XYZ file of C-alpha atoms in Angstrom:
436
model
C 117.905 69.943 91.190
C 114.828 68.487 92.818
C 113.737 69.702 96.277
C 110.638 68.811 98.300
C 108.740 70.563 100.986
C 105.747 69.816 103.189
C 102.931 72.174 103.500
C 99.636 72.140 105.510
C 96.353 73.854 105.716
C 94.817 75.663 108.584
C 91.264 76.626 108.136
C 90.943 78.823 105.168
C 94.600 79.108 104.742
C 96.471 76.640 102.535
C 99.998 75.759 101.399
C 101.456 76.933 104.644
C 105.011 75.868 105.406
C 106.252 73.447 107.937
C 109.602 73.679 109.461
C 110.991 70.154 110.101
C 114.588 71.470 110.044
C 113.646 73.482 113.165
C 112.206 70.664 115.061
C 113.577 70.579 118.616
C 114.793 74.125 118.399
C 113.182 76.942 120.406
C 113.399 80.684 119.635
C 112.486 83.921 121.226
C 110.826 86.827 119.278
C 110.033 90.494 119.682
C 106.837 91.612 117.909
C 106.359 95.416 117.887
C 103.077 97.174 117.258
C 101.454 94.245 118.965
C 98.098 95.835 119.214
C 97.953 96.909 115.391
C 96.423 94.812 112.599
C 99.764 93.192 111.620
C 101.385 92.852 115.006
C 98.287 91.355 116.536
C 98.162 88.647 113.963
C 101.928 88.045 114.159
C 101.666 87.321 117.840
C 98.761 84.866 117.184
C 100.478 82.902 114.441
C 103.767 82.603 116.551
C 101.649 81.524 119.606
C 100.253 78.706 117.484
C 103.649 76.995 117.682
C 104.725 77.094 121.405
C 107.104 74.275 120.832
C 109.078 76.533 118.506
C 108.411 80.068 119.904
C 109.259 79.595 123.644
C 108.974 83.379 124.352
C 107.195 86.104 122.575
C 107.617 89.681 123.698
C 104.598 91.650 122.535
C 105.548 95.402 122.458
C 103.005 98.193 122.232
C 102.225 101.597 123.654
C 98.954 100.520 125.352
C 97.833 97.366 127.208
C 97.159 94.384 125.014
C 93.714 94.345 123.293
C 93.474 90.601 122.819
C 93.177 87.320 124.851
C 96.719 86.228 123.856
C 98.238 88.487 126.419
C 97.731 85.772 128.903
C 98.825 82.919 126.417
C 101.737 80.652 127.501
C 105.000 82.277 126.305
C 103.437 85.687 125.405
C 104.709 88.643 127.603
C 103.332 92.091 126.871
C 105.632 94.926 127.568
C 104.383 98.628 127.430
C 106.788 100.954 125.676
C 106.417 103.989 123.489
C 109.049 104.266 120.735
C 108.226 107.914 119.939
C 107.938 109.333 123.462
C 110.999 107.500 124.867
C 114.656 108.021 124.174
C 116.590 104.827 123.100
C 118.185 104.535 126.410
C 114.812 104.411 128.138
C 113.579 101.845 125.736
C 116.663 99.797 126.307
C 116.182 99.959 130.163
C 112.553 98.650 129.727
C 113.880 95.850 127.521
C 116.601 94.840 130.042
C 114.382 95.049 133.032
C 112.075 92.595 131.462
C 114.828 90.180 130.551
C 114.141 90.521 126.775
C 116.362 88.342 124.436
C 115.476 87.960 120.826
C 116.448 85.521 118.144
C 114.024 87.260 115.735
C 112.316 90.683 115.567
C 109.067 91.318 113.751
C 108.760 95.094 113.432
C 105.155 96.079 112.615
C 105.006 99.595 114.366
C 103.291 102.236 112.443
C 101.974 105.660 113.051
C 99.201 107.099 110.885
C 99.500 110.783 111.211
C 96.568 113.353 110.758
C 96.343 114.598 107.156
C 96.831 118.210 106.102
C 93.501 120.113 106.316
C 91.333 119.323 103.402
C 93.714 116.747 101.870
C 94.006 113.012 101.529
C 94.848 110.550 104.199
C 98.620 110.340 103.537
C 98.998 114.000 102.612
C 101.356 115.014 105.486
C 104.330 113.115 104.239
C 106.882 115.029 106.097
C 105.279 114.235 109.479
C 104.585 110.643 108.316
C 108.269 110.295 107.596
C 109.561 111.891 110.815
C 107.472 109.809 113.113
C 107.773 106.466 111.385
C 111.414 106.832 110.794
C 111.939 107.783 114.397
C 109.872 104.648 115.497
C 112.425 102.396 113.907
C 115.563 104.427 114.646
C 114.864 104.579 118.414
C 114.008 100.778 118.493
C 117.200 99.790 116.699
C 119.359 102.096 118.832
C 117.727 100.549 122.023
C 118.578 97.163 120.807
C 122.279 98.126 120.553
C 122.236 99.723 123.938
C 120.551 96.698 125.516
C 123.023 94.363 123.784
C 120.222 92.527 121.944
C 121.425 91.342 118.646
C 118.733 89.175 116.803
C 119.763 86.933 113.967
C 116.972 88.382 111.748
C 114.776 91.506 111.778
C 111.687 91.541 109.620
C 110.380 94.975 108.818
C 106.921 95.283 107.378
C 106.304 98.137 104.960
C 103.747 97.907 102.114
C 102.875 98.390 98.448
C 103.046 102.077 98.709
C 106.679 101.362 98.114
C 105.695 101.141 94.475
C 103.657 104.305 94.492
C 100.160 102.768 94.271
C 98.801 105.808 96.230
C 100.287 108.209 93.731
C 99.090 106.935 90.348
C 99.632 104.037 87.909
C 102.769 101.899 88.654
C 104.813 99.391 86.917
C 102.691 96.180 86.890
C 103.088 93.588 88.186
C 104.799 95.086 91.139
C 108.058 93.499 91.679
C 110.661 93.684 94.586
C 113.578 94.939 92.321
C 111.375 97.685 90.846
C 113.316 101.108 91.221
C 112.328 103.252 94.050
C 109.584 105.799 93.287
C 111.308 109.052 94.265
C 108.728 111.570 92.845
C 107.270 111.970 96.408
C 108.548 111.389 99.939
C 108.026 107.852 101.251
C 109.237 106.898 104.715
C 109.582 103.221 103.658
C 112.814 104.129 101.962
C 114.387 105.716 104.981
C 113.197 102.603 107.039
C 114.862 100.282 104.714
C 118.126 102.214 104.761
C 118.115 102.339 108.471
C 117.681 98.682 108.663
C 120.413 97.996 106.116
C 122.900 100.186 108.277
C 121.894 98.458 111.431
C 122.516 95.003 109.723
C 125.957 96.005 108.386
C 126.950 97.345 111.867
C 125.722 94.384 113.905
C 125.770 91.369 111.572
C 122.083 90.750 111.834
C 120.100 89.639 108.810
C 116.944 91.417 107.573
C 113.838 91.133 105.515
C 111.415 93.670 104.307
C 107.860 92.508 103.480
C 105.432 94.524 101.435
C 101.776 93.671 101.628
C 98.918 95.449 99.856
C 95.862 96.615 101.559
C 95.414 94.551 104.665
C 92.311 92.389 105.813
C 92.086 91.477 109.453
C 89.926 91.841 112.515
C 91.398 93.767 115.552
C 89.970 96.251 117.945
C 92.445 98.916 116.784
C 90.881 99.138 113.358
C 93.285 101.729 111.670
C 94.533 100.726 108.257
C 91.888 98.036 107.852
C 89.728 98.119 104.658
C 87.239 95.404 105.837
C 86.037 97.492 108.849
C 84.532 100.381 106.749
C 83.341 97.956 104.114
C 81.297 95.997 106.724
C 79.959 99.297 108.126
C 78.871 100.557 104.791
C 77.073 97.205 103.868
C 75.312 97.057 107.236
C 73.954 100.500 107.112
C 72.856 100.247 103.446
C 70.892 97.161 104.565
C 69.355 98.855 107.532
C 68.325 101.832 105.368
C 66.685 99.500 102.795
C 69.185 100.661 100.068
C 71.363 98.879 97.611
C 75.133 98.309 97.877
C 76.042 101.117 95.505
C 79.572 101.003 93.842
C 81.125 104.479 93.731
C 83.727 103.758 90.982
C 83.785 103.530 87.338
C 84.075 100.491 85.212
C 87.919 100.501 85.308
C 87.775 100.476 89.286
C 85.136 97.705 88.960
C 87.189 95.367 86.841
C 90.826 96.216 87.627
C 92.846 93.483 89.417
C 93.609 94.272 93.025
C 95.637 91.921 95.116
C 94.785 91.971 98.752
C 96.824 90.830 101.837
C 95.242 89.062 104.711
C 96.894 89.823 108.126
C 97.131 86.062 109.181
C 98.777 85.155 105.879
C 101.238 88.137 106.188
C 102.241 86.700 109.582
C 102.657 83.187 108.300
C 104.833 84.606 105.447
C 106.929 86.636 107.950
C 107.592 83.612 109.975
C 108.591 81.615 106.883
C 110.944 84.417 105.804
C 112.602 84.563 109.219
C 113.237 80.704 109.398
C 114.296 80.342 105.716
C 118.068 80.861 105.247
C 117.651 81.446 101.496
C 115.335 84.275 102.188
C 117.822 86.256 104.187
C 118.531 89.823 103.275
C 115.633 90.125 100.838
C 112.607 92.353 100.245
C 109.618 90.180 99.796
C 106.126 90.929 98.546
C 103.176 89.265 100.339
C 99.644 88.973 99.014
C 96.955 86.404 99.211
C 97.851 84.966 95.748
C 94.078 85.192 95.047
C 92.782 86.857 91.942
C 90.476 89.587 92.986
C 88.462 92.456 91.497
C 85.901 94.543 93.243
C 83.446 93.931 90.341
C 83.449 90.138 90.954
C 83.264 90.599 94.761
C 80.537 93.250 94.910
C 77.626 90.959 94.099
C 78.929 88.442 96.615
C 79.092 91.190 99.460
C 75.456 92.116 98.584
C 74.423 88.583 98.947
C 75.992 88.215 102.220
C 73.883 91.095 103.485
C 70.713 90.163 101.582
C 70.545 93.403 99.584
C 70.697 94.409 95.923
C 73.745 96.129 94.362
C 74.469 98.604 91.553
C 77.251 98.317 88.958
C 79.124 101.178 87.519
C 77.290 103.818 85.391
C 78.692 103.800 81.779
C 77.922 107.509 81.488
C 81.150 109.438 82.507
C 78.991 112.410 83.296
C 77.783 110.596 86.474
C 81.327 110.819 88.030
C 83.352 113.551 89.638
C 86.969 113.505 88.271
C 89.873 113.533 90.541
C 93.224 113.883 88.740
C 96.375 112.735 90.563
C 98.981 115.525 90.788
C 102.029 113.730 89.434
C 102.799 113.402 85.728
C 104.422 111.268 84.731
C 102.942 108.829 87.398
C 105.118 106.223 89.321
C 105.539 103.880 86.414
C 107.737 106.603 84.903
C 105.784 107.465 81.770
C 102.277 108.284 80.484
C 99.613 110.557 81.816
C 98.823 111.077 85.596
C 96.264 108.841 87.143
C 92.496 109.820 86.902
C 89.908 108.636 89.416
C 86.221 108.662 88.548
C 83.800 108.642 91.674
C 80.076 109.005 91.861
C 80.486 109.498 95.667
C 83.153 108.822 98.273
C 82.685 106.679 101.387
C 84.147 109.469 103.465
C 81.411 111.923 102.279
C 78.682 109.129 102.629
C 79.948 108.587 106.297
C 78.839 112.285 107.098
C 75.233 111.995 105.916
C 72.749 112.484 108.725
C 70.732 109.395 107.963
C 73.890 107.374 108.107
C 74.812 108.534 111.503
C 71.286 107.905 112.710
C 71.337 104.424 111.255
C 74.558 103.644 112.991
C 73.268 104.770 116.263
C 70.357 102.339 116.000
C 72.609 99.564 115.055
C 74.916 100.271 117.882
C 72.126 100.105 120.390
C 70.577 96.971 118.816
C 73.834 94.973 118.576
C 75.747 96.523 121.582
C 78.531 97.880 119.319
C 81.509 99.099 121.231
C 83.142 101.800 119.093
C 82.273 104.311 116.400
C 83.809 104.352 112.942
C 82.585 107.837 112.589
C 84.906 109.491 115.137
C 87.569 110.012 112.290
C 85.696 109.516 108.977
C 88.746 110.195 106.928
C 91.000 107.758 108.812
C 88.273 104.932 108.584
C 86.712 105.607 105.225
C 89.470 107.368 103.350
C 91.336 104.138 103.218
C 88.669 102.349 101.462
C 88.181 105.191 99.069
C 91.708 104.880 98.101
C 91.319 101.173 97.428
C 87.926 100.849 95.799
C 87.951 103.991 93.634
C 91.424 103.349 92.148
C 91.213 102.276 88.558
C 94.806 101.142 87.891
C 95.967 97.717 88.684
C 97.564 96.667 92.034
C 99.146 93.438 90.967
C 101.610 92.168 93.504
C 104.048 89.803 92.033
C 104.645 86.676 94.465
C 107.249 85.079 92.007
C 110.356 85.812 94.267
C 108.848 84.178 97.328
C 107.664 81.245 95.416
C 110.991 80.524 93.993
C 112.287 80.538 97.593
C 109.833 77.924 98.681
C 106.663 79.985 99.822
C 103.457 78.301 98.739
C 100.858 80.062 101.125
C 97.487 81.100 99.761
C 94.042 82.207 100.988
C 91.005 83.020 98.865
C 90.484 86.680 99.478
C 86.679 86.391 99.543
C 86.982 83.770 102.265
C 89.410 86.045 104.106
C 86.916 88.977 103.933
C 83.966 86.832 105.082
C 85.939 85.453 108.070
C 87.207 88.909 108.987
C 83.620 90.392 108.997
C 82.456 87.535 111.173
C 85.304 88.192 113.670
C 84.637 91.873 113.539
C 81.087 91.116 114.549
C 82.277 88.905 117.455
C 84.312 91.882 118.633
C 81.213 93.983 118.586
C 82.599 96.377 116.110
C 80.061 95.716 113.237
C 76.557 94.145 113.169
C 76.704 90.437 112.166
C 75.830 89.058 108.680
C 72.583 87.367 109.901
C 71.457 84.149 108.207
C 74.819 83.704 106.378
C 76.935 80.853 107.699
C 79.704 80.693 105.127
C 81.238 82.505 102.157
C 79.607 81.841 98.735
C 81.153 82.661 95.378
C 77.928 82.463 93.598
C 76.082 85.616 92.261
C 72.794 86.421 93.579
């Protein structure tokens, strides 16, 4: 059977879907977590097509942080899913006349870690709060008599246990759940499944990897600490040192750009064949930190170092679980010459940032919570096992979206500089894949 589809490019994003079968139709959508990295970009992508998305309800706890709060068709509604009972959330929705054909649920709470432990160490509290976020919202929809045709829940590649050790690779949507440690993604998926059976709504779960994007709320954003690190190393006249070993340098690590995640979520919502499916989403760009590190150094006009072949140059961190998430073999081992979280506490680093802040009028500090900001990039760059996210399932359903991850990082750093969150990459006008 032969089928055809029309795709288009928008800037650095290619193979994007068009929706001729939806021409002349208008829809309303709820986007939750609208100030976060995923929700912000979801609102922006939907607002690009006002002829299709007549009304976009952008829900978040705080006032909107981007200019789209005043865009045609975008209505911000302040609501706290944790602090409010479902009946109160429903009242707010009804008072604002909310109706929704589709829901894009991107709300997320990063709870403080246990003292002296890693970023995601307090799994019990992470599970309690993030499960409650979704549970309260779904209950409120029922109370307010809002029944969307499709709810798209964004979770992530931690579904496969990438934060716990080596996984099955490539990571595919039908891989078995990793039950060796708590993970609130599973409770959220089950909640959504129960809701769909009760109401007749369809669902999707999308699973990105580490996310690249520029928002003022920089939590869970690997590009922000990366740009801070490079800018400070340049200011100090030091090289772009790589903290991991050779395995971390050359292992494949698929990234997920927030704008492409949003395009993919819109495609999933409007594609009947994708209904009631979990779907991975990555840039579909082959990426290793080793190939990217010289490019990043070139953007900042500094030298770089590659991994030291001597294992004695590294500290060893052994993951606690054996067997690891893939179900067999030894536990994961991470070798680090330093961590970004510890680098961020050095006095000369803090002094350099203060000077850069004054020079460029930077508006916030990444050092207010060093583990939250830099622990994320430690978890990504130091990890030596593959993070290969299969896009086969979405491709078979008609998805062709793509972005070169290097282009996405360059564009994101440029936008972060425009937001006065990081110093600009002076003298560099475009991404170059050539080694320095």
